[in-house]
PDB file of C-alpha atoms in Angstrom:
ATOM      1  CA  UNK A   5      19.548   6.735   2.234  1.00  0.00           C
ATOM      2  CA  UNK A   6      17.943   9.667   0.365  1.00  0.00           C
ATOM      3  CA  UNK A   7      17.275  12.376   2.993  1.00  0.00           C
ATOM      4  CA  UNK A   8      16.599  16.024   2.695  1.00  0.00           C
ATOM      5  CA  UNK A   9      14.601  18.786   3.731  1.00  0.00           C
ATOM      6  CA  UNK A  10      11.079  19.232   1.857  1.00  0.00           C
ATOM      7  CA  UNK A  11      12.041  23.063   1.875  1.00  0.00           C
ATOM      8  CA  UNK A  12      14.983  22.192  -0.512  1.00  0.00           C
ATOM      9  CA  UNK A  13      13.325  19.642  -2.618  1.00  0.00           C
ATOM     10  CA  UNK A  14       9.344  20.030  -3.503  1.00  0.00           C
ATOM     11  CA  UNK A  15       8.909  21.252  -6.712  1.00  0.00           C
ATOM     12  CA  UNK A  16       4.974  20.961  -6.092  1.00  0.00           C
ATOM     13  CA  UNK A  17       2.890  19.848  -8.723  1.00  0.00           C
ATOM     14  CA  UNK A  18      -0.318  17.570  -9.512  1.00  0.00           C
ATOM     15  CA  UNK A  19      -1.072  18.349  -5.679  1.00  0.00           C
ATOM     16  CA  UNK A  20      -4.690  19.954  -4.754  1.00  0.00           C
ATOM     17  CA  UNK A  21      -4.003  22.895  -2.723  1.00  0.00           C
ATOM     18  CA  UNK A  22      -4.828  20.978   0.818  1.00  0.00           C
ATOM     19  CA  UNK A  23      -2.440  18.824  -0.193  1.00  0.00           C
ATOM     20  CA  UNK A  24       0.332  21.539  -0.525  1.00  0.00           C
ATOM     21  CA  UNK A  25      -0.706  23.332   2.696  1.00  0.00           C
ATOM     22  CA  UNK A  26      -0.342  20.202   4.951  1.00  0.00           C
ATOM     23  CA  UNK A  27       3.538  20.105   3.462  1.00  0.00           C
ATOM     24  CA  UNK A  28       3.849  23.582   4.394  1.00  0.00           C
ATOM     25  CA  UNK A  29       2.267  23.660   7.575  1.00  0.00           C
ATOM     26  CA  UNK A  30       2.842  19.726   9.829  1.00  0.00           C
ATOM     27  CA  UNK A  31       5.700  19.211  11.694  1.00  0.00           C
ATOM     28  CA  UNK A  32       6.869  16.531   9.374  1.00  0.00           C
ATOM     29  CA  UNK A  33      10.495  17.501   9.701  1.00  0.00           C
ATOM     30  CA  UNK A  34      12.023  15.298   6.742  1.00  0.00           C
ATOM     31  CA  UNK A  35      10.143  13.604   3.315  1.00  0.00           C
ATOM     32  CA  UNK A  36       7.724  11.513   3.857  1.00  0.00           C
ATOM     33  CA  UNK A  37       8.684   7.747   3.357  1.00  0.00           C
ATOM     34  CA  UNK A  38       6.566   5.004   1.440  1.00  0.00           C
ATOM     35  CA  UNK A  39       8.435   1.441   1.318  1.00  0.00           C
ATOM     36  CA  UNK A  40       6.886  -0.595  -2.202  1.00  0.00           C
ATOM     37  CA  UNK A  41       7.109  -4.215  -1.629  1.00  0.00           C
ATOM     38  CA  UNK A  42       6.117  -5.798  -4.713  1.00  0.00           C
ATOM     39  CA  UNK A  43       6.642  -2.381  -6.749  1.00  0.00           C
ATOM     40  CA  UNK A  44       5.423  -3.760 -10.108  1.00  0.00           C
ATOM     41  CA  UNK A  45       4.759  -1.201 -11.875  1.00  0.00           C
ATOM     42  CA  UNK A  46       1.587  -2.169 -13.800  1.00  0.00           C
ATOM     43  CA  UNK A  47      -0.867   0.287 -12.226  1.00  0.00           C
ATOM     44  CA  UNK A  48      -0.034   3.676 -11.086  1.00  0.00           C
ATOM     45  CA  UNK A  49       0.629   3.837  -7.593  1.00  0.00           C
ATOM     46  CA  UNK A  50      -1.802   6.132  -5.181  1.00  0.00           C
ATOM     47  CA  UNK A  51       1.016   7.693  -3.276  1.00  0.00           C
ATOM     48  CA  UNK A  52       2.728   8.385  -7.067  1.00  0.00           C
ATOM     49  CA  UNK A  53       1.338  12.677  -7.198  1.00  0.00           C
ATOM     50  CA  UNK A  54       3.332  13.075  -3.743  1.00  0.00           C
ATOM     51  CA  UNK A  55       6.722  11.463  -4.402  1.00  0.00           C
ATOM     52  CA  UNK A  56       6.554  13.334  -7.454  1.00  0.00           C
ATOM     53  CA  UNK A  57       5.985  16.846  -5.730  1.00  0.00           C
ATOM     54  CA  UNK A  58       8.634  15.702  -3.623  1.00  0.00           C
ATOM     55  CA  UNK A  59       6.694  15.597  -0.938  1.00  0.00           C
ATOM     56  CA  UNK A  60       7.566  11.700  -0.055  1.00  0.00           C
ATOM     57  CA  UNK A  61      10.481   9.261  -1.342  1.00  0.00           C
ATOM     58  CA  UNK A  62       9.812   5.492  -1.877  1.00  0.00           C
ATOM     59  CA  UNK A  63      12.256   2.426  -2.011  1.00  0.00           C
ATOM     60  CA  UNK A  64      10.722  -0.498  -3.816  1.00  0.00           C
ATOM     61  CA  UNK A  65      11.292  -3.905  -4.038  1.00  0.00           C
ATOM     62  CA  UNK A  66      10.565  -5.878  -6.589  1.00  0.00           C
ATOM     63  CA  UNK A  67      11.814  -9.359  -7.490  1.00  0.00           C
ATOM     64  CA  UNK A  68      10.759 -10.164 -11.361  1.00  0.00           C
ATOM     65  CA  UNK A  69      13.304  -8.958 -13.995  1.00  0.00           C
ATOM     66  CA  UNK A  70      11.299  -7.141 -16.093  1.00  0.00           C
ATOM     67  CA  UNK A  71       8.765  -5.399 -14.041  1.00  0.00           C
ATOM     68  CA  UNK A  72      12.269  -3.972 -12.132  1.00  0.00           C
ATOM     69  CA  UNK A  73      13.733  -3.143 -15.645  1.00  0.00           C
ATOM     70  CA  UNK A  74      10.764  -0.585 -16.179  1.00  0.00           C
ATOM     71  CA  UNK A  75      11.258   0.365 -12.301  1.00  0.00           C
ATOM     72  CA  UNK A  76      14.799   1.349 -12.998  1.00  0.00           C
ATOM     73  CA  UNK A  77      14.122   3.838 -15.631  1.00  0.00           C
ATOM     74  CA  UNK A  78      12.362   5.972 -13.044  1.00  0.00           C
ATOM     75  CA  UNK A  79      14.415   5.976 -10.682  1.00  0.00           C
ATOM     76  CA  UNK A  80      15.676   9.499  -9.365  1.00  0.00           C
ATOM     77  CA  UNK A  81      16.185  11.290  -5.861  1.00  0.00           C
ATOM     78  CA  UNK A  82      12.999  10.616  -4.626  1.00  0.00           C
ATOM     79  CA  UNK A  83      12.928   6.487  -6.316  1.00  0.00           C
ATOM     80  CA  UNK A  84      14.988   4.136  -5.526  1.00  0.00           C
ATOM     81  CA  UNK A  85      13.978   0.534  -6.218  1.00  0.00           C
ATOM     82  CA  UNK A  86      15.897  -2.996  -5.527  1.00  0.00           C
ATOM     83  CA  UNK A  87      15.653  -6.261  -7.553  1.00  0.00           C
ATOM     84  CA  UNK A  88      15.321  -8.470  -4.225  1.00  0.00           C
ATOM     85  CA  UNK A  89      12.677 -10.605  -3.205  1.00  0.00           C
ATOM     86  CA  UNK A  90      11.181  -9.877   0.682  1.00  0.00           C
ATOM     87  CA  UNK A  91       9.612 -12.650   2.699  1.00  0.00           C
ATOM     88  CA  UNK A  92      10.464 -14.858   5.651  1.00  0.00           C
ATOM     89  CA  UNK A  93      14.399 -14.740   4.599  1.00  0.00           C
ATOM     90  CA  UNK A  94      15.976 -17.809   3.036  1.00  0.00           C
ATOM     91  CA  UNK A  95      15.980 -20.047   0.356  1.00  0.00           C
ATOM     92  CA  UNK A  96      12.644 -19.834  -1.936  1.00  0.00           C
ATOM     93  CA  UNK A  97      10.844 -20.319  -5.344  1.00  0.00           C
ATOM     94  CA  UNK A  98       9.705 -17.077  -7.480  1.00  0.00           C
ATOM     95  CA  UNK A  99       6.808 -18.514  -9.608  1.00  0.00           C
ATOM     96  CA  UNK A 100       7.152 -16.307 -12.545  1.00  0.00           C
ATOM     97  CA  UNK A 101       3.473 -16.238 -14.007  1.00  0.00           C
ATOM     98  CA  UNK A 102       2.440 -15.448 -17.433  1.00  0.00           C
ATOM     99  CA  UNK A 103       1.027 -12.181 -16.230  1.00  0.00           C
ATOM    100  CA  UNK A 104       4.218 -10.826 -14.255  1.00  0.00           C
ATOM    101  CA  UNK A 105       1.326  -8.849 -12.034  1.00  0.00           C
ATOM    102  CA  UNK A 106       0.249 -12.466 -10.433  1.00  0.00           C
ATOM    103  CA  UNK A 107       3.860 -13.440 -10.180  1.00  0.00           C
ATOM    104  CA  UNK A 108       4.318 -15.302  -6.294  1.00  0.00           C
ATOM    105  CA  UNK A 109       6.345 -16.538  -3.776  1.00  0.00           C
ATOM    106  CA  UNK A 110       3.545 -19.293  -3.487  1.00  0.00           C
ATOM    107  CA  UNK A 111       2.719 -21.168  -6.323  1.00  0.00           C
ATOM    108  CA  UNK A 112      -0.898 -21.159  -8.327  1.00  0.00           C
ATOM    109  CA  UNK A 113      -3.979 -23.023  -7.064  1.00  0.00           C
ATOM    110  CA  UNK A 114      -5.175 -24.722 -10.071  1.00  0.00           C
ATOM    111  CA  UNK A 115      -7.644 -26.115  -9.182  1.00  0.00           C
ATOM    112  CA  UNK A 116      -8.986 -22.773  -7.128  1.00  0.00           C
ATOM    113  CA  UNK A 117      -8.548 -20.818 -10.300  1.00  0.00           C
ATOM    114  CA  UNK A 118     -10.789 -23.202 -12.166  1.00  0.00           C
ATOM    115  CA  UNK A 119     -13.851 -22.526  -9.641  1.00  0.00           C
ATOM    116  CA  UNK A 120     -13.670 -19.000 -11.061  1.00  0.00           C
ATOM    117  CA  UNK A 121     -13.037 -19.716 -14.721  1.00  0.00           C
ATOM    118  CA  UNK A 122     -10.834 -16.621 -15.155  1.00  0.00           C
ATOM    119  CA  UNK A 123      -6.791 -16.104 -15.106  1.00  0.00           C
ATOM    120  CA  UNK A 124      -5.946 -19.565 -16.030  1.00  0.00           C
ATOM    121  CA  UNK A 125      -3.688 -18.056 -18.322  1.00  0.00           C
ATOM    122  CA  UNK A 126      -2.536 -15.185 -16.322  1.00  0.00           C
ATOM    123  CA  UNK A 127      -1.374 -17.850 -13.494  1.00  0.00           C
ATOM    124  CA  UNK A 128      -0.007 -20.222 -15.599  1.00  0.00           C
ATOM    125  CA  UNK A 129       3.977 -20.569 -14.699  1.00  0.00           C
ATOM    126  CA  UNK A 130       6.406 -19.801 -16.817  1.00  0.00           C
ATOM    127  CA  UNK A 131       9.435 -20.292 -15.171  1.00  0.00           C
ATOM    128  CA  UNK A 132      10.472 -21.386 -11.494  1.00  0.00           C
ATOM    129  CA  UNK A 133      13.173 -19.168 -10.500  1.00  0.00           C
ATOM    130  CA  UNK A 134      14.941 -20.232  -7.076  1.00  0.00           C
ATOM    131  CA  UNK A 135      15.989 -17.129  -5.140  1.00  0.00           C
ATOM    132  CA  UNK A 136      16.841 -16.291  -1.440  1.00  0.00           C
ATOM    133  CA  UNK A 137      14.629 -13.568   0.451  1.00  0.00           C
ATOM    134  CA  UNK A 138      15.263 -11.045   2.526  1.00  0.00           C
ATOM    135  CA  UNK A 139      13.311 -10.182   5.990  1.00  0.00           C
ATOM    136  CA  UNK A 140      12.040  -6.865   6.419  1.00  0.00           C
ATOM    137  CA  UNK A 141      14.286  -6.873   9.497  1.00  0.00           C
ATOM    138  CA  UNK A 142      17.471  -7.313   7.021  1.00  0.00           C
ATOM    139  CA  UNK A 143      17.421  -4.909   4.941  1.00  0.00           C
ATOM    140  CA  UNK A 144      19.275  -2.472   7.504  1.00  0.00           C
ATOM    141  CA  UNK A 145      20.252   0.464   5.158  1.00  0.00           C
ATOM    142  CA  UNK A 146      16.942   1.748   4.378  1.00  0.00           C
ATOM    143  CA  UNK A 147      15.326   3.817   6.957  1.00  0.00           C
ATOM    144  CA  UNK A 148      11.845   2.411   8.384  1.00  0.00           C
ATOM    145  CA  UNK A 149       8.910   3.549   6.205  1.00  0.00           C
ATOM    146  CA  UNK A 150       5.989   5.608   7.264  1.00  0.00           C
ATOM    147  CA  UNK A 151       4.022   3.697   4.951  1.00  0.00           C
ATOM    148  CA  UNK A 152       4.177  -0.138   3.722  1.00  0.00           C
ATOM    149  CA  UNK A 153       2.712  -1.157   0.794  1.00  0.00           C
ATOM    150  CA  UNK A 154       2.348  -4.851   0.071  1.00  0.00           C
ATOM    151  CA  UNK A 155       1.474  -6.406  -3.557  1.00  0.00           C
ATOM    152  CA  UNK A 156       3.180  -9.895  -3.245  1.00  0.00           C
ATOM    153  CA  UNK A 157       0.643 -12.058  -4.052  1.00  0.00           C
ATOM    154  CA  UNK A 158       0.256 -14.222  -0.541  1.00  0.00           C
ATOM    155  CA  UNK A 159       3.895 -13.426   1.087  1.00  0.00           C
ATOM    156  CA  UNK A 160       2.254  -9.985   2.782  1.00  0.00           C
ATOM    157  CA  UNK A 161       2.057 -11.846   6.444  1.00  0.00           C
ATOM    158  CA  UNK A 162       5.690 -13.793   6.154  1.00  0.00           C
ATOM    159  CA  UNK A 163       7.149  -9.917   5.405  1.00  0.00           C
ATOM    160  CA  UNK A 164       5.155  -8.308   8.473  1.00  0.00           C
ATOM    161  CA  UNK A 165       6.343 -11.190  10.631  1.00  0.00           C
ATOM    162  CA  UNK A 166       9.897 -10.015   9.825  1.00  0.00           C
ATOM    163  CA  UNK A 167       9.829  -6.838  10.037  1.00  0.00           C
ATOM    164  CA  UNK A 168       8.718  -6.295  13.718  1.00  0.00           C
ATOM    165  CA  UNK A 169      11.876  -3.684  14.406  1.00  0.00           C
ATOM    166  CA  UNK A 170      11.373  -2.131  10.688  1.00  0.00           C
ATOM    167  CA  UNK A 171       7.704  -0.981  11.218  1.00  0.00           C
ATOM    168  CA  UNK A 172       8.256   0.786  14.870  1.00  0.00           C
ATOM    169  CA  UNK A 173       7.573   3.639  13.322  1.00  0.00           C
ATOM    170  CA  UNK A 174       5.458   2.806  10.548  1.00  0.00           C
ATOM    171  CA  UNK A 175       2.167   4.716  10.933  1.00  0.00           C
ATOM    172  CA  UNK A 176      -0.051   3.129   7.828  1.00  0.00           C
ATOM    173  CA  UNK A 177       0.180  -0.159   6.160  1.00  0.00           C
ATOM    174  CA  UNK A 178      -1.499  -1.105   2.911  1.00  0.00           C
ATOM    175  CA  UNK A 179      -1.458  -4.721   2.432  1.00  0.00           C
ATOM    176  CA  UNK A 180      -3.069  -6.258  -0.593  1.00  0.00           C
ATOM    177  CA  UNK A 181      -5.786  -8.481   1.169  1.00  0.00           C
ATOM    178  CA  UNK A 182      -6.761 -12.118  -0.195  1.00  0.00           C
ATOM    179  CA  UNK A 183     -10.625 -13.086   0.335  1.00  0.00           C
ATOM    180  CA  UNK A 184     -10.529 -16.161  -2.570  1.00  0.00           C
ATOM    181  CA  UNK A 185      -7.519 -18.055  -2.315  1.00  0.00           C
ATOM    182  CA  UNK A 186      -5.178 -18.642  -5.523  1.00  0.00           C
ATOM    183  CA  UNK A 187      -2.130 -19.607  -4.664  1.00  0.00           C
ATOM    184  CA  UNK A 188      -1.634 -22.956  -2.587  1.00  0.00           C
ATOM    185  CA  UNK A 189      -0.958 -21.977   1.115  1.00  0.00           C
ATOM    186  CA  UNK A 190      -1.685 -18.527   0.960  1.00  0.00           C
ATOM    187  CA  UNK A 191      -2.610 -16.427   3.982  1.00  0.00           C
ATOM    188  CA  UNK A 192      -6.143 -15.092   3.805  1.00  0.00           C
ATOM    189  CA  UNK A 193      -7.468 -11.675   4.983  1.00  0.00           C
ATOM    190  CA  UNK A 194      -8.091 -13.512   8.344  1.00  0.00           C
ATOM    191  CA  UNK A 195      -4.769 -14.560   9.400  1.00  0.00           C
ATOM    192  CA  UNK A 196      -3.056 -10.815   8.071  1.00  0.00           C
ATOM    193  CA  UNK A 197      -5.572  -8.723  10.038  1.00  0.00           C
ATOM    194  CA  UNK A 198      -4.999 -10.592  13.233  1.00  0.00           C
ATOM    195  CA  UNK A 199      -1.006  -9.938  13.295  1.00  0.00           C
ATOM    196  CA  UNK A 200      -1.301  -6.380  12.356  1.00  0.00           C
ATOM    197  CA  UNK A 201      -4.172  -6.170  14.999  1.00  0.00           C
ATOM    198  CA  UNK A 202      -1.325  -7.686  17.538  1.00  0.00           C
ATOM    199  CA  UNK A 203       1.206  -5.054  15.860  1.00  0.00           C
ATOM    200  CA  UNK A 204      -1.198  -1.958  16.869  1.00  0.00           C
ATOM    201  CA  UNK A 205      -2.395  -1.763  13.807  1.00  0.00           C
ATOM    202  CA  UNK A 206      -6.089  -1.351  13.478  1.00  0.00           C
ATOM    203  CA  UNK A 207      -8.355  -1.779   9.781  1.00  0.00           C
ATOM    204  CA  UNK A 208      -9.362   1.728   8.478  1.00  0.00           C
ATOM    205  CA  UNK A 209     -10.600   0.895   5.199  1.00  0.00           C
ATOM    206  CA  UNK A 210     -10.339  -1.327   2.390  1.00  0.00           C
ATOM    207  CA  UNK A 211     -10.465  -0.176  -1.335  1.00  0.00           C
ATOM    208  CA  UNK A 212     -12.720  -0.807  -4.318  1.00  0.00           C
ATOM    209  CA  UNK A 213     -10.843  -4.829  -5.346  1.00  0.00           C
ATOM    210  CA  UNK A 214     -11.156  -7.384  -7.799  1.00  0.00           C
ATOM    211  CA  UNK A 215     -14.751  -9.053  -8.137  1.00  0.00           C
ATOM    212  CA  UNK A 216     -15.303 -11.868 -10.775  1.00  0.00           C
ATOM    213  CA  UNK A 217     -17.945 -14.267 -11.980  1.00  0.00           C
ATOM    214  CA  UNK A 218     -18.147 -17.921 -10.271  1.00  0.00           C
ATOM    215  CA  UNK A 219     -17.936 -20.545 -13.291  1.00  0.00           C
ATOM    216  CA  UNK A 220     -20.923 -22.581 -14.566  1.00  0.00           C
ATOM    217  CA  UNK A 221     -22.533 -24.034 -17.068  1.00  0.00           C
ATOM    218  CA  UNK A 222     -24.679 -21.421 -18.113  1.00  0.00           C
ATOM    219  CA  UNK A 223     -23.386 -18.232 -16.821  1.00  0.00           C
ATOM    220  CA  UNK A 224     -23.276 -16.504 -20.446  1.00  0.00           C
ATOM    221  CA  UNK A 225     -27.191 -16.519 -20.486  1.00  0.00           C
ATOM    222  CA  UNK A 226     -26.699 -13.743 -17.436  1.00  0.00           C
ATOM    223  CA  UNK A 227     -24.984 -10.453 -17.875  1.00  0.00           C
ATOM    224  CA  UNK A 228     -21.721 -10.131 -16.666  1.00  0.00           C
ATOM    225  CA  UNK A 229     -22.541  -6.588 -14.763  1.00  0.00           C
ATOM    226  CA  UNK A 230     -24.959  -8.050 -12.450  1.00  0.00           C
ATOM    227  CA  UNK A 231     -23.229 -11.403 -11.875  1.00  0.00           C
ATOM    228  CA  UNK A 232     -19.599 -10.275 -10.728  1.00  0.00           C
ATOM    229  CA  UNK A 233     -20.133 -11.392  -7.059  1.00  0.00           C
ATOM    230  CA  UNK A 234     -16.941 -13.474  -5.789  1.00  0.00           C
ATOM    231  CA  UNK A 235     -14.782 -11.054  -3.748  1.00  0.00           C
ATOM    232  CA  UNK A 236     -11.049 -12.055  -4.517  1.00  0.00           C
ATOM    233  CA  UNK A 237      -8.896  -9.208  -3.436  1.00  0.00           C
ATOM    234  CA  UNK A 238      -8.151  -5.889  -2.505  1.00  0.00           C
ATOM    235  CA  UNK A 239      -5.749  -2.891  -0.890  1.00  0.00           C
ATOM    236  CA  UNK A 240      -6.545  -2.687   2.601  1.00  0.00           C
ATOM    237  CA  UNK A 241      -5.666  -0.037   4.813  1.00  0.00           C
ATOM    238  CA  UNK A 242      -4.253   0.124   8.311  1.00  0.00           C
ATOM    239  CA  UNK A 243      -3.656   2.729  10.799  1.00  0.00           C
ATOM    240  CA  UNK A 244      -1.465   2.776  13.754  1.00  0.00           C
ATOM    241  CA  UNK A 245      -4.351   2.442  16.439  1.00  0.00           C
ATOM    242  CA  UNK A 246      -5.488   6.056  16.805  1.00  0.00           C
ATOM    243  CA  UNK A 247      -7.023   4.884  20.520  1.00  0.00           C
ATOM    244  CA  UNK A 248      -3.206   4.624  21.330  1.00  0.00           C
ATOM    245  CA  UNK A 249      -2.067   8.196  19.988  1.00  0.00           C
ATOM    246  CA  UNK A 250      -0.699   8.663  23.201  1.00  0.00           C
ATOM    247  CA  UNK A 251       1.836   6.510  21.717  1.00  0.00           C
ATOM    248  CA  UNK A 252       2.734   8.166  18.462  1.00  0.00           C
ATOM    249  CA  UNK A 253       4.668  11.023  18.106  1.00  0.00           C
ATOM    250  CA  UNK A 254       4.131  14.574  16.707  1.00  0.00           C
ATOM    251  CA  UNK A 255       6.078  13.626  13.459  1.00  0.00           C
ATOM    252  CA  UNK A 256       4.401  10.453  13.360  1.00  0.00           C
ATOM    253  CA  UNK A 257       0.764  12.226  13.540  1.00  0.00           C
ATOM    254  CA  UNK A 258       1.964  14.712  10.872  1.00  0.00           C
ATOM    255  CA  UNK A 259       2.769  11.740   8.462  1.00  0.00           C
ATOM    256  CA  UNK A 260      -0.221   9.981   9.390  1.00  0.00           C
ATOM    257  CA  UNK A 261      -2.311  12.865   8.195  1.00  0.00           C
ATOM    258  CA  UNK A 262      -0.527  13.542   4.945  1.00  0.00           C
ATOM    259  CA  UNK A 263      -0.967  10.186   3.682  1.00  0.00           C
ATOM    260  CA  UNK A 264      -4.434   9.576   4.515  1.00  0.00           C
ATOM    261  CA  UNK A 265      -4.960  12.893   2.362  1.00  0.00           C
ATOM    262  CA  UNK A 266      -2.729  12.696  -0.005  1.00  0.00           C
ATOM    263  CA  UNK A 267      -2.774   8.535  -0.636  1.00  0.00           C
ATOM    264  CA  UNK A 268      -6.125   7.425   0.478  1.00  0.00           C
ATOM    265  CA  UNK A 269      -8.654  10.161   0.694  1.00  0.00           C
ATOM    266  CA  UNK A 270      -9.991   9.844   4.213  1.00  0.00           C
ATOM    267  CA  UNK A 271     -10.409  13.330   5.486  1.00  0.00           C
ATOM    268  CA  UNK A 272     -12.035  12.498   8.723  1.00  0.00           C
ATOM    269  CA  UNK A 273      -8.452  10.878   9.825  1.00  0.00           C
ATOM    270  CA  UNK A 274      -7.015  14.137   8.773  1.00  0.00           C
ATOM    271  CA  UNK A 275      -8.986  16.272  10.970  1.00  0.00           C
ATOM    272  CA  UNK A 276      -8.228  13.929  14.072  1.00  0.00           C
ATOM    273  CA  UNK A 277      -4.751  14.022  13.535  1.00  0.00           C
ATOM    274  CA  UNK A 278      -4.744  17.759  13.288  1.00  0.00           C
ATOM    275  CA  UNK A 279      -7.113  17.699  16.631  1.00  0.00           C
ATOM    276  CA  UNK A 280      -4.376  15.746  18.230  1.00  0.00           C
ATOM    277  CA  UNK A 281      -1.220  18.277  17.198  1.00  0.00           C
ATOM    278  CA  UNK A 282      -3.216  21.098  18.051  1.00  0.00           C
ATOM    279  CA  UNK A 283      -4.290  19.507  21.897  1.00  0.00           C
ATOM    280  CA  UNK A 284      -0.315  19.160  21.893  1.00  0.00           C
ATOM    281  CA  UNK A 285       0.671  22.514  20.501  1.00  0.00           C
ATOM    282  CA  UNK A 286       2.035  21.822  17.302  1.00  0.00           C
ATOM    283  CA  UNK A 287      -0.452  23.789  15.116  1.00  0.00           C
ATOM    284  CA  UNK A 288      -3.484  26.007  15.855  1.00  0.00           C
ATOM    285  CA  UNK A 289      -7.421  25.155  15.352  1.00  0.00           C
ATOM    286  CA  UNK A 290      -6.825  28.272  13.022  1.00  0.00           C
ATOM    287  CA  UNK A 291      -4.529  25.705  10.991  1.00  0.00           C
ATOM    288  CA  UNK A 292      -8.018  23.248  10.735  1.00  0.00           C
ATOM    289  CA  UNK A 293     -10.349  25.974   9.513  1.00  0.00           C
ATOM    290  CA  UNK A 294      -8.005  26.759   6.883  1.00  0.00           C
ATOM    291  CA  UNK A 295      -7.384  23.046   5.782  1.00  0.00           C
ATOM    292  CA  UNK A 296     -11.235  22.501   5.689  1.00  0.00           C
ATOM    293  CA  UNK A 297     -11.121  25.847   3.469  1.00  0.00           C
ATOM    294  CA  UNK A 298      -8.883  24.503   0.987  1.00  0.00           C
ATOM    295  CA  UNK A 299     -10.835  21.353   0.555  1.00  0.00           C
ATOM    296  CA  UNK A 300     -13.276  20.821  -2.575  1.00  0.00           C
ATOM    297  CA  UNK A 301     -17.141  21.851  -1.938  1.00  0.00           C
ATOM    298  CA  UNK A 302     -18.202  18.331  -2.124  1.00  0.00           C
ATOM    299  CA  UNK A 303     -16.532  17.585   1.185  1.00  0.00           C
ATOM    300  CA  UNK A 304     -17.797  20.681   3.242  1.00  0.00           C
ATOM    301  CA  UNK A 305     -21.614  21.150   4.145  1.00  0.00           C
ATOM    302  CA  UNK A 306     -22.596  23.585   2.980  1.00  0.00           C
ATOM    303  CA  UNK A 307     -22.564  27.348   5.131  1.00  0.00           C
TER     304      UNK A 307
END
């Protein structure tokens, strides 16, 4: 496990500068840690800027060979990536898709895909790879996350239902959510809000996702900006229920608050969890004033 103080390791850069003062001034205590389930890297990650400041480490997982090829060329103290598949543990099938990005666990809905008339070649299977998968639970030497990030393509509710004892201490998780189903069997956005819900997780936000056109006969006559209506799927983000921060620790707050700066851009979270260390003595309200300081002018009204 890759541990060390942030004094002895954060070269900062690419940070804004409220970024850098929450690592200098939260009780975080050790690196912030991001665990990358279905670490494909495709599109740039939105924790990427702080594990390279050295503000946070990640440990991804990632199952097809050549996505994990590119992953292992990064690699460094604060990456460390894995070429194992995580889902309900045991025996399984890796549908390896044409696009590696819509690579699954669960294998494509053909005749969902049709409905939308887009990906059919994307989803189409290349090869059928049999594999055994980990729980959450079982991969013992790596230290629970802070954050979880889920891109598997369906399998994000058979990791959170084994990983119960990993995610104790987990304070976000950022599952991709599926509103149009295309794989057979997949979980929708339903099923995966309800368990974290029963985990003491609670919906924050969800991000900007995927919207397509709905297939018909004549659907070239319209123009494809204003006819992109059919949700199918998007990063979601959960918080530890922050009605319950009775139950979350100091370090857990800190974390809390450097993420939702630093990954997801929700500044009103920030200023709660700073609320919360200062009611518990951890920082001073001087501490906010200066954070709010540092921010860019769009985000402050104006004095």
């Amino acid at each position: 496990m890759m541990e060390a103080s942030l004094e002895k390791t954060r070269p900062i850069r690419r940070l804004s500068a409220h970024t850098v003062f929450l690592l200098d001034t939260l009780p975080l205590g050790r690196r912030t840690r991001v665990m990358d389930i279905g670490a494909n890297p495709a599109n740039r990650p939105a924790y990427a800027d702080l594990v390279e400041a050295g503000g946070a480490e990640v440990h991804g997982f990632e199952p097809g060979a050549e996505a994990f090829a590119r992953l292992q060329q990064r690699q460094n103290e604060t990456e460390v990536y894995y070429p194992s598949a995580v889902g309900a543990g045991g025996d399984a099938t890796f549908y390896a898709c044409e696009n590696g990005s819509f690579s699954s666990l669960y294998a494509p809905d053909e005749r969902q895909i049709k409905a939308l008339g887009h990906w059919e070649k994307s989803l189409r299977v290349t090869r059928k790879i049999p594999l055994t998968t980990l729980r959450l639970d079982d991969v013992s030497s790596i230290a629970a996350p802070d954050m979880l990030k889920m891109d598997t393509q369906g399998a994000e509710l058979e990791i959170l239902e084994g990983g119960s004892e990993t995610l104790v201490q987990t304070v976000v998780i950022m599952p991709e959510v599926r509103f149009f189903k295309l794989y057979t069997d997949e979980p929708m956005l339903g099923r995966v809000d309800q368990h974290l819900r029963d985990m003491g997780f609670m919906l924050h936000k969800v991000l900007p996702g995927a919207t397509v056109r709905l297939t018909s006969s004549k659907i070239n006559r319209l123009r494809p900006a204003m006819t992109r209506n059919q949700m199918v799927d998007a990063d979601a983000i959960y918080i530890r229920d922050i009605a319950q921060h009775a139950n979350m620790t100091n370090a857990q707050l800190s974390h809390l608050a450097l993420l939702a700066d630093a990954v997801f851009t929700s500044m009103d979270l920030v200023l709660r969890c700073l609320d919360l260390l200062v009611a518990r003595g951890a920082l001073s309200d001087a501490d906010i004033d200066t954070y709010i300081e540092k921010l860019p002018r769009n985000f402050r009204v104006a004095d």
